[in-house]
PDB file of C-alpha atoms in Angstrom:
ATOM      1  CA  ASP A 402    -161.153-231.252  33.254  1.00  0.00           C
ATOM      2  CA  SER A 403    -161.092-234.217  31.062  1.00  0.00           C
ATOM      3  CA  GLY A 404    -158.491-235.892  32.250  1.00  0.00           C
ATOM      4  CA  VAL A 405    -155.517-235.599  29.419  1.00  0.00           C
ATOM      5  CA  THR A 406    -153.118-233.624  29.683  1.00  0.00           C
ATOM      6  CA  GLN A 407    -150.804-231.991  27.198  1.00  0.00           C
ATOM      7  CA  THR A 408    -147.982-230.366  27.771  1.00  0.00           C
ATOM      8  CA  PRO A 409    -146.558-227.423  26.459  1.00  0.00           C
ATOM      9  CA  LYS A 410    -149.770-225.233  26.734  1.00  0.00           C
ATOM     10  CA  HIS A 411    -147.919-223.222  24.026  1.00  0.00           C
ATOM     11  CA  LEU A 412    -145.087-223.731  21.748  1.00  0.00           C
ATOM     12  CA  ILE A 413    -142.912-221.251  19.867  1.00  0.00           C
ATOM     13  CA  THR A 414    -140.548-222.248  17.018  1.00  0.00           C
ATOM     14  CA  ALA A 415    -138.812-221.217  13.706  1.00  0.00           C
ATOM     15  CA  THR A 416    -138.961-223.177  10.509  1.00  0.00           C
ATOM     16  CA  GLY A 417    -136.537-226.108  10.024  1.00  0.00           C
ATOM     17  CA  GLN A 418    -136.489-227.249  13.411  1.00  0.00           C
ATOM     18  CA  ARG A 419    -137.764-230.228  15.151  1.00  0.00           C
ATOM     19  CA  VAL A 420    -140.162-229.833  18.356  1.00  0.00           C
ATOM     20  CA  THR A 421    -142.007-233.084  21.034  1.00  0.00           C
ATOM     21  CA  LEU A 422    -145.335-232.916  22.290  1.00  0.00           C
ATOM     22  CA  ARG A 423    -146.478-234.408  24.961  1.00  0.00           C
ATOM     23  CA  CYS A 424    -150.111-236.562  26.218  1.00  0.00           C
ATOM     24  CA  SER A 425    -150.393-237.965  29.273  1.00  0.00           C
ATOM     25  CA  PRO A 426    -154.210-240.089  28.915  1.00  0.00           C
ATOM     26  CA  ARG A 427    -157.019-240.825  31.251  1.00  0.00           C
ATOM     27  CA  SER A 428    -155.894-242.884  33.433  1.00  0.00           C
ATOM     28  CA  GLY A 429    -157.009-246.726  32.341  1.00  0.00           C
ATOM     29  CA  ASP A 430    -157.313-245.228  28.613  1.00  0.00           C
ATOM     30  CA  LEU A 431    -155.128-247.702  26.405  1.00  0.00           C
ATOM     31  CA  SER A 432    -155.750-245.379  23.296  1.00  0.00           C
ATOM     32  CA  VAL A 433    -154.810-242.373  22.267  1.00  0.00           C
ATOM     33  CA  TYR A 434    -154.759-240.337  19.565  1.00  0.00           C
ATOM     34  CA  TRP A 435    -153.208-236.527  17.604  1.00  0.00           C
ATOM     35  CA  TYR A 436    -155.423-234.292  15.706  1.00  0.00           C
ATOM     36  CA  GLN A 437    -154.306-231.372  14.056  1.00  0.00           C
ATOM     37  CA  GLN A 438    -156.520-228.323  13.864  1.00  0.00           C
ATOM     38  CA  SER A 439    -155.690-225.025  12.020  1.00  0.00           C
ATOM     39  CA  LEU A 440    -157.658-223.037   9.884  1.00  0.00           C
ATOM     40  CA  ASP A 441    -157.289-224.496   6.932  1.00  0.00           C
ATOM     41  CA  GLN A 442    -158.079-227.707   7.196  1.00  0.00           C
ATOM     42  CA  GLY A 443    -159.901-228.363  10.038  1.00  0.00           C
ATOM     43  CA  LEU A 444    -159.825-231.178  12.514  1.00  0.00           C
ATOM     44  CA  GLN A 445    -157.788-233.732  10.923  1.00  0.00           C
ATOM     45  CA  PHE A 446    -156.707-236.936  12.874  1.00  0.00           C
ATOM     46  CA  LEU A 447    -153.327-238.031  12.940  1.00  0.00           C
ATOM     47  CA  ILE A 448    -152.414-240.882  14.175  1.00  0.00           C
ATOM     48  CA  GLN A 449    -153.560-243.935  16.674  1.00  0.00           C
ATOM     49  CA  TYR A 450    -151.913-245.770  19.112  1.00  0.00           C
ATOM     50  CA  TYR A 451    -153.462-248.491  20.826  1.00  0.00           C
ATOM     51  CA  ASN A 452    -151.428-249.983  23.907  1.00  0.00           C
ATOM     52  CA  GLY A 453    -147.973-249.026  22.289  1.00  0.00           C
ATOM     53  CA  GLU A 454    -148.351-250.054  18.960  1.00  0.00           C
ATOM     54  CA  GLU A 455    -149.417-248.200  16.087  1.00  0.00           C
ATOM     55  CA  ARG A 456    -153.524-248.587  15.004  1.00  0.00           C
ATOM     56  CA  ALA A 457    -154.839-245.780  12.658  1.00  0.00           C
ATOM     57  CA  LYS A 458    -152.808-243.716  10.288  1.00  0.00           C
ATOM     58  CA  GLY A 459    -154.326-240.638   9.609  1.00  0.00           C
ATOM     59  CA  ASN A 460    -153.017-237.171   7.152  1.00  0.00           C
ATOM     60  CA  ILE A 461    -150.213-237.544   8.875  1.00  0.00           C
ATOM     61  CA  LEU A 462    -147.039-236.331   7.494  1.00  0.00           C
ATOM     62  CA  GLU A 463    -143.834-238.194   6.373  1.00  0.00           C
ATOM     63  CA  ARG A 464    -141.954-235.389   9.397  1.00  0.00           C
ATOM     64  CA  PHE A 465    -144.451-236.025  12.205  1.00  0.00           C
ATOM     65  CA  SER A 466    -144.022-238.998  13.966  1.00  0.00           C
ATOM     66  CA  ALA A 467    -145.218-240.433  17.172  1.00  0.00           C
ATOM     67  CA  GLN A 468    -145.010-243.356  19.606  1.00  0.00           C
ATOM     68  CA  GLN A 469    -146.574-244.352  23.049  1.00  0.00           C
ATOM     69  CA  PHE A 470    -144.650-245.204  25.884  1.00  0.00           C
ATOM     70  CA  PRO A 471    -145.487-248.348  27.875  1.00  0.00           C
ATOM     71  CA  ASP A 472    -146.847-246.250  31.029  1.00  0.00           C
ATOM     72  CA  LEU A 473    -149.128-244.880  28.079  1.00  0.00           C
ATOM     73  CA  HIS A 474    -148.075-241.448  27.866  1.00  0.00           C
ATOM     74  CA  SER A 475    -147.773-240.833  24.424  1.00  0.00           C
ATOM     75  CA  GLU A 476    -145.413-238.036  22.439  1.00  0.00           C
ATOM     76  CA  LEU A 477    -145.639-236.734  18.998  1.00  0.00           C
ATOM     77  CA  ASN A 478    -142.159-235.300  17.057  1.00  0.00           C
ATOM     78  CA  LEU A 479    -142.886-232.912  14.450  1.00  0.00           C
ATOM     79  CA  SER A 480    -139.326-232.492  12.450  1.00  0.00           C
ATOM     80  CA  SER A 481    -138.009-229.849   9.144  1.00  0.00           C
ATOM     81  CA  LEU A 482    -141.182-227.601  10.875  1.00  0.00           C
ATOM     82  CA  GLU A 483    -142.998-225.241   8.287  1.00  0.00           C
ATOM     83  CA  LEU A 484    -144.988-222.179   8.536  1.00  0.00           C
ATOM     84  CA  GLY A 485    -147.812-224.450   7.749  1.00  0.00           C
ATOM     85  CA  ASP A 486    -147.619-227.005  10.522  1.00  0.00           C
ATOM     86  CA  SER A 487    -148.685-224.001  12.372  1.00  0.00           C
ATOM     87  CA  ALA A 488    -151.941-225.349  14.031  1.00  0.00           C
ATOM     88  CA  LEU A 489    -153.506-226.631  17.330  1.00  0.00           C
ATOM     89  CA  TYR A 490    -152.332-230.134  18.142  1.00  0.00           C
ATOM     90  CA  PHE A 491    -154.863-232.611  19.874  1.00  0.00           C
ATOM     91  CA  CYS A 492    -154.913-235.413  21.982  1.00  0.00           C
ATOM     92  CA  ALA A 493    -157.152-237.882  23.174  1.00  0.00           C
ATOM     93  CA  SER A 494    -157.998-240.575  24.905  1.00  0.00           C
ATOM     94  CA  SER A 495    -160.019-243.737  24.960  1.00  0.00           C
ATOM     95  CA  VAL A 496    -160.289-246.760  26.712  1.00  0.00           C
ATOM     96  CA  SER A 497    -161.105-248.265  22.969  1.00  0.00           C
ATOM     97  CA  GLY A 498    -163.698-251.343  24.190  1.00  0.00           C
ATOM     98  CA  THR A 499    -166.298-252.099  21.368  1.00  0.00           C
ATOM     99  CA  SER A 500    -169.096-251.711  23.963  1.00  0.00           C
ATOM    100  CA  GLY A 501    -170.037-249.383  26.769  1.00  0.00           C
ATOM    101  CA  GLY A 502    -169.019-246.079  25.860  1.00  0.00           C
ATOM    102  CA  GLN A 503    -165.115-247.177  26.794  1.00  0.00           C
ATOM    103  CA  GLU A 504    -164.660-245.839  22.586  1.00  0.00           C
ATOM    104  CA  THR A 505    -166.055-242.203  23.710  1.00  0.00           C
ATOM    105  CA  GLN A 506    -162.695-239.863  22.670  1.00  0.00           C
ATOM    106  CA  TYR A 507    -161.441-237.088  25.711  1.00  0.00           C
ATOM    107  CA  PHE A 508    -159.667-234.277  24.398  1.00  0.00           C
ATOM    108  CA  GLY A 509    -157.017-232.785  26.210  1.00  0.00           C
ATOM    109  CA  PRO A 510    -156.628-228.969  26.587  1.00  0.00           C
ATOM    110  CA  GLY A 511    -154.193-229.224  23.560  1.00  0.00           C
ATOM    111  CA  THR A 512    -150.721-227.193  22.087  1.00  0.00           C
ATOM    112  CA  ARG A 513    -150.605-224.687  20.656  1.00  0.00           C
ATOM    113  CA  LEU A 514    -147.784-224.927  17.654  1.00  0.00           C
ATOM    114  CA  LEU A 515    -146.444-221.284  16.273  1.00  0.00           C
ATOM    115  CA  VAL A 516    -143.850-221.237  13.397  1.00  0.00           C
ATOM    116  CA  LEU A 517    -142.437-217.689  12.718  1.00  0.00           C
TER     117      LEU A 517
ATOM    118  CA  ALA B 291    -164.450-242.590   2.878  1.00  0.00           C
ATOM    119  CA  GLN B 292    -166.238-241.125   5.451  1.00  0.00           C
ATOM    120  CA  THR B 293    -166.929-237.547   5.332  1.00  0.00           C
ATOM    121  CA  VAL B 294    -168.974-235.441   7.670  1.00  0.00           C
ATOM    122  CA  THR B 295    -170.873-232.530   6.127  1.00  0.00           C
ATOM    123  CA  GLN B 296    -172.046-228.766   8.666  1.00  0.00           C
ATOM    124  CA  SER B 297    -173.812-226.613   6.589  1.00  0.00           C
ATOM    125  CA  GLN B 298    -174.187-224.069   8.557  1.00  0.00           C
ATOM    126  CA  PRO B 299    -171.051-222.275   9.096  1.00  0.00           C
ATOM    127  CA  GLU B 300    -172.236-219.471  11.738  1.00  0.00           C
ATOM    128  CA  MET B 301    -175.903-219.721  13.589  1.00  0.00           C
ATOM    129  CA  SER B 302    -177.047-217.543  16.276  1.00  0.00           C
ATOM    130  CA  VAL B 303    -180.121-218.028  18.924  1.00  0.00           C
ATOM    131  CA  GLN B 304    -181.466-215.891  21.527  1.00  0.00           C
ATOM    132  CA  GLU B 305    -181.082-216.819  25.409  1.00  0.00           C
ATOM    133  CA  ALA B 306    -183.374-219.197  26.407  1.00  0.00           C
ATOM    134  CA  GLU B 307    -184.974-220.328  22.703  1.00  0.00           C
ATOM    135  CA  THR B 308    -183.603-222.934  20.722  1.00  0.00           C
ATOM    136  CA  VAL B 309    -181.241-223.471  18.250  1.00  0.00           C
ATOM    137  CA  THR B 310    -180.465-227.148  16.558  1.00  0.00           C
ATOM    138  CA  LEU B 311    -177.381-227.303  14.485  1.00  0.00           C
ATOM    139  CA  SER B 312    -177.597-229.523  11.292  1.00  0.00           C
ATOM    140  CA  CYS B 313    -175.307-232.480  10.131  1.00  0.00           C
ATOM    141  CA  THR B 314    -174.921-235.321   7.565  1.00  0.00           C
ATOM    142  CA  TYR B 315    -172.478-238.098   7.071  1.00  0.00           C
ATOM    143  CA  ASP B 316    -171.905-240.395   4.319  1.00  0.00           C
ATOM    144  CA  THR B 317    -170.929-244.145   4.640  1.00  0.00           C
ATOM    145  CA  SER B 318    -171.387-247.808   4.647  1.00  0.00           C
ATOM    146  CA  GLU B 319    -170.730-248.911   7.620  1.00  0.00           C
ATOM    147  CA  ASN B 320    -173.221-250.403   9.982  1.00  0.00           C
ATOM    148  CA  ASN B 321    -171.977-250.268  12.523  1.00  0.00           C
ATOM    149  CA  TYR B 322    -170.325-246.801  14.236  1.00  0.00           C
ATOM    150  CA  TYR B 323    -170.959-243.476  16.476  1.00  0.00           C
ATOM    151  CA  LEU B 324    -171.919-239.900  16.262  1.00  0.00           C
ATOM    152  CA  PHE B 325    -170.699-236.874  18.770  1.00  0.00           C
ATOM    153  CA  TRP B 326    -171.256-233.712  19.293  1.00  0.00           C
ATOM    154  CA  TYR B 327    -168.167-232.022  20.386  1.00  0.00           C
ATOM    155  CA  LYS B 328    -168.059-227.978  21.409  1.00  0.00           C
ATOM    156  CA  GLN B 329    -165.373-226.017  21.284  1.00  0.00           C
ATOM    157  CA  PRO B 330    -165.532-222.414  23.284  1.00  0.00           C
ATOM    158  CA  PRO B 331    -163.050-220.023  23.077  1.00  0.00           C
ATOM    159  CA  SER B 332    -160.692-221.683  25.514  1.00  0.00           C
ATOM    160  CA  ARG B 333    -160.680-224.313  22.488  1.00  0.00           C
ATOM    161  CA  GLN B 334    -161.065-226.913  25.052  1.00  0.00           C
ATOM    162  CA  MET B 335    -162.279-229.922  23.021  1.00  0.00           C
ATOM    163  CA  ILE B 336    -165.443-231.206  25.038  1.00  0.00           C
ATOM    164  CA  LEU B 337    -168.048-233.775  24.369  1.00  0.00           C
ATOM    165  CA  VAL B 338    -171.904-233.300  24.457  1.00  0.00           C
ATOM    166  CA  ILE B 339    -173.402-236.367  23.541  1.00  0.00           C
ATOM    167  CA  ARG B 340    -173.328-238.945  21.819  1.00  0.00           C
ATOM    168  CA  GLN B 341    -175.419-241.722  19.787  1.00  0.00           C
ATOM    169  CA  GLU B 342    -175.112-245.237  18.703  1.00  0.00           C
ATOM    170  CA  ALA B 343    -175.748-246.299  15.362  1.00  0.00           C
ATOM    171  CA  TYR B 344    -177.626-249.314  16.681  1.00  0.00           C
ATOM    172  CA  LYS B 345    -179.781-247.655  18.884  1.00  0.00           C
ATOM    173  CA  GLN B 346    -183.236-246.557  17.780  1.00  0.00           C
ATOM    174  CA  GLN B 347    -183.715-243.936  20.442  1.00  0.00           C
ATOM    175  CA  ASN B 348    -182.343-240.533  20.236  1.00  0.00           C
ATOM    176  CA  ALA B 349    -179.632-239.775  22.631  1.00  0.00           C
ATOM    177  CA  THR B 350    -180.611-236.488  25.312  1.00  0.00           C
ATOM    178  CA  GLU B 351    -178.223-235.129  27.736  1.00  0.00           C
ATOM    179  CA  ASN B 352    -180.021-232.333  30.082  1.00  0.00           C
ATOM    180  CA  ARG B 353    -180.539-229.067  27.686  1.00  0.00           C
ATOM    181  CA  PHE B 354    -178.743-230.994  24.241  1.00  0.00           C
ATOM    182  CA  SER B 355    -180.501-234.070  22.485  1.00  0.00           C
ATOM    183  CA  VAL B 356    -179.811-234.901  19.021  1.00  0.00           C
ATOM    184  CA  ASN B 357    -182.527-236.152  16.247  1.00  0.00           C
ATOM    185  CA  PHE B 358    -181.344-239.569  15.020  1.00  0.00           C
ATOM    186  CA  GLN B 359    -181.666-240.144  11.329  1.00  0.00           C
ATOM    187  CA  LYS B 360    -179.781-243.114   9.994  1.00  0.00           C
ATOM    188  CA  ALA B 361    -181.615-244.025   6.912  1.00  0.00           C
ATOM    189  CA  ALA B 362    -181.159-240.207   6.240  1.00  0.00           C
ATOM    190  CA  LYS B 363    -177.807-240.301   7.587  1.00  0.00           C
ATOM    191  CA  SER B 364    -179.056-237.031   9.225  1.00  0.00           C
ATOM    192  CA  PHE B 365    -177.480-236.426  12.545  1.00  0.00           C
ATOM    193  CA  SER B 366    -179.006-232.977  14.479  1.00  0.00           C
ATOM    194  CA  LEU B 367    -178.126-231.015  17.728  1.00  0.00           C
ATOM    195  CA  LYS B 368    -180.686-229.267  18.889  1.00  0.00           C
ATOM    196  CA  ILE B 369    -180.319-227.103  21.993  1.00  0.00           C
ATOM    197  CA  SER B 370    -182.582-226.223  24.386  1.00  0.00           C
ATOM    198  CA  ASP B 371    -182.939-223.342  26.312  1.00  0.00           C
ATOM    199  CA  SER B 372    -179.919-221.804  25.378  1.00  0.00           C
ATOM    200  CA  GLN B 373    -177.658-220.090  27.920  1.00  0.00           C
ATOM    201  CA  LEU B 374    -174.632-217.570  26.634  1.00  0.00           C
ATOM    202  CA  GLY B 375    -172.256-219.786  27.883  1.00  0.00           C
ATOM    203  CA  ASP B 376    -173.077-222.209  24.775  1.00  0.00           C
ATOM    204  CA  THR B 377    -171.048-219.999  22.963  1.00  0.00           C
ATOM    205  CA  ALA B 378    -169.301-222.187  21.346  1.00  0.00           C
ATOM    206  CA  MET B 379    -168.051-223.796  17.601  1.00  0.00           C
ATOM    207  CA  TYR B 380    -169.616-227.179  17.766  1.00  0.00           C
ATOM    208  CA  PHE B 381    -168.118-230.024  16.075  1.00  0.00           C
ATOM    209  CA  CYS B 382    -170.201-232.995  14.321  1.00  0.00           C
ATOM    210  CA  ALA B 383    -168.050-236.039  14.311  1.00  0.00           C
ATOM    211  CA  PHE B 384    -168.326-240.056  13.017  1.00  0.00           C
ATOM    212  CA  MET B 385    -166.243-243.356  13.974  1.00  0.00           C
ATOM    213  CA  LYS B 386    -166.900-246.564  12.619  1.00  0.00           C
ATOM    214  CA  LEU B 387    -166.770-249.110  14.923  1.00  0.00           C
ATOM    215  CA  SER B 388    -163.577-251.520  14.243  1.00  0.00           C
ATOM    216  CA  ARG B 389    -164.830-255.256  15.008  1.00  0.00           C
ATOM    217  CA  ARG B 390    -161.253-255.279  16.971  1.00  0.00           C
ATOM    218  CA  GLY B 391    -162.008-252.227  18.895  1.00  0.00           C
ATOM    219  CA  ASN B 392    -159.184-250.486  18.540  1.00  0.00           C
ATOM    220  CA  ASN B 393    -159.308-248.958  15.247  1.00  0.00           C
ATOM    221  CA  ASN B 394    -161.634-245.485  15.902  1.00  0.00           C
ATOM    222  CA  ASP B 395    -160.373-242.392  14.757  1.00  0.00           C
ATOM    223  CA  MET B 396    -163.236-239.954  14.086  1.00  0.00           C
ATOM    224  CA  ARG B 397    -163.647-237.739  11.549  1.00  0.00           C
ATOM    225  CA  PHE B 398    -165.216-234.290  11.772  1.00  0.00           C
ATOM    226  CA  GLY B 399    -167.036-231.754  10.251  1.00  0.00           C
ATOM    227  CA  ALA B 400    -166.003-228.074   9.328  1.00  0.00           C
ATOM    228  CA  GLY B 401    -167.202-226.719  12.314  1.00  0.00           C
ATOM    229  CA  THR B 402    -170.892-224.802  13.020  1.00  0.00           C
ATOM    230  CA  ARG B 403    -170.474-221.345  15.344  1.00  0.00           C
ATOM    231  CA  LEU B 404    -173.666-220.472  17.728  1.00  0.00           C
ATOM    232  CA  THR B 405    -173.120-217.703  18.834  1.00  0.00           C
ATOM    233  CA  VAL B 406    -175.970-216.762  22.182  1.00  0.00           C
ATOM    234  CA  LYS B 407    -177.549-213.195  22.302  1.00  0.00           C
ATOM    235  CA  PRO B 408    -178.834-212.459  25.587  1.00  0.00           C
TER     236      PRO B 408
END
């Protein structure tokens, strides 16, 4: 158990809908990262938040957005869903220091999204 | 942009034997970290081993060790005494180390599917 929790574990929805995925980082971790794992694109970095602020953006679609709350949990919002958004969405967290292993990312169990 | 290449889509090894998974990367950065993650059938991403680029000594974690060749930009994973529980997808990952220490997104290779045979 990495200490990172994600809810829900599974999500089935229809095209055009909007869903919210939730992540709670490990105790003491300030950074949260979101990744998408799909069959054709592999593991792709989406976005990083550090202590409530956006720090890095990867291949995140405009239909997707995220935020990190004062208690450090994060939510990833996916809207106008398409069939191609079906994937496993991971959240990871790290302390995000500059040395001593604090930048190592620990992954949650993932949320499996199926868009029908 | 950093890229990570895993040239072996699938590999197999007999239980108790040794196997090496390859990874190469491309970067102009000098300070970075490299990781191997394991993803078993449960789909959980599990950290196997990490290597800091500034360290010349290869990292070791029990049966897992790496061969880090910085000049060649190569980072292979050696699994000794392979066990059935090692059957998984293995991902090599690169992370540059930002000066502020809080912009540390990882780039992953496509993965190598390892099967340990009894």
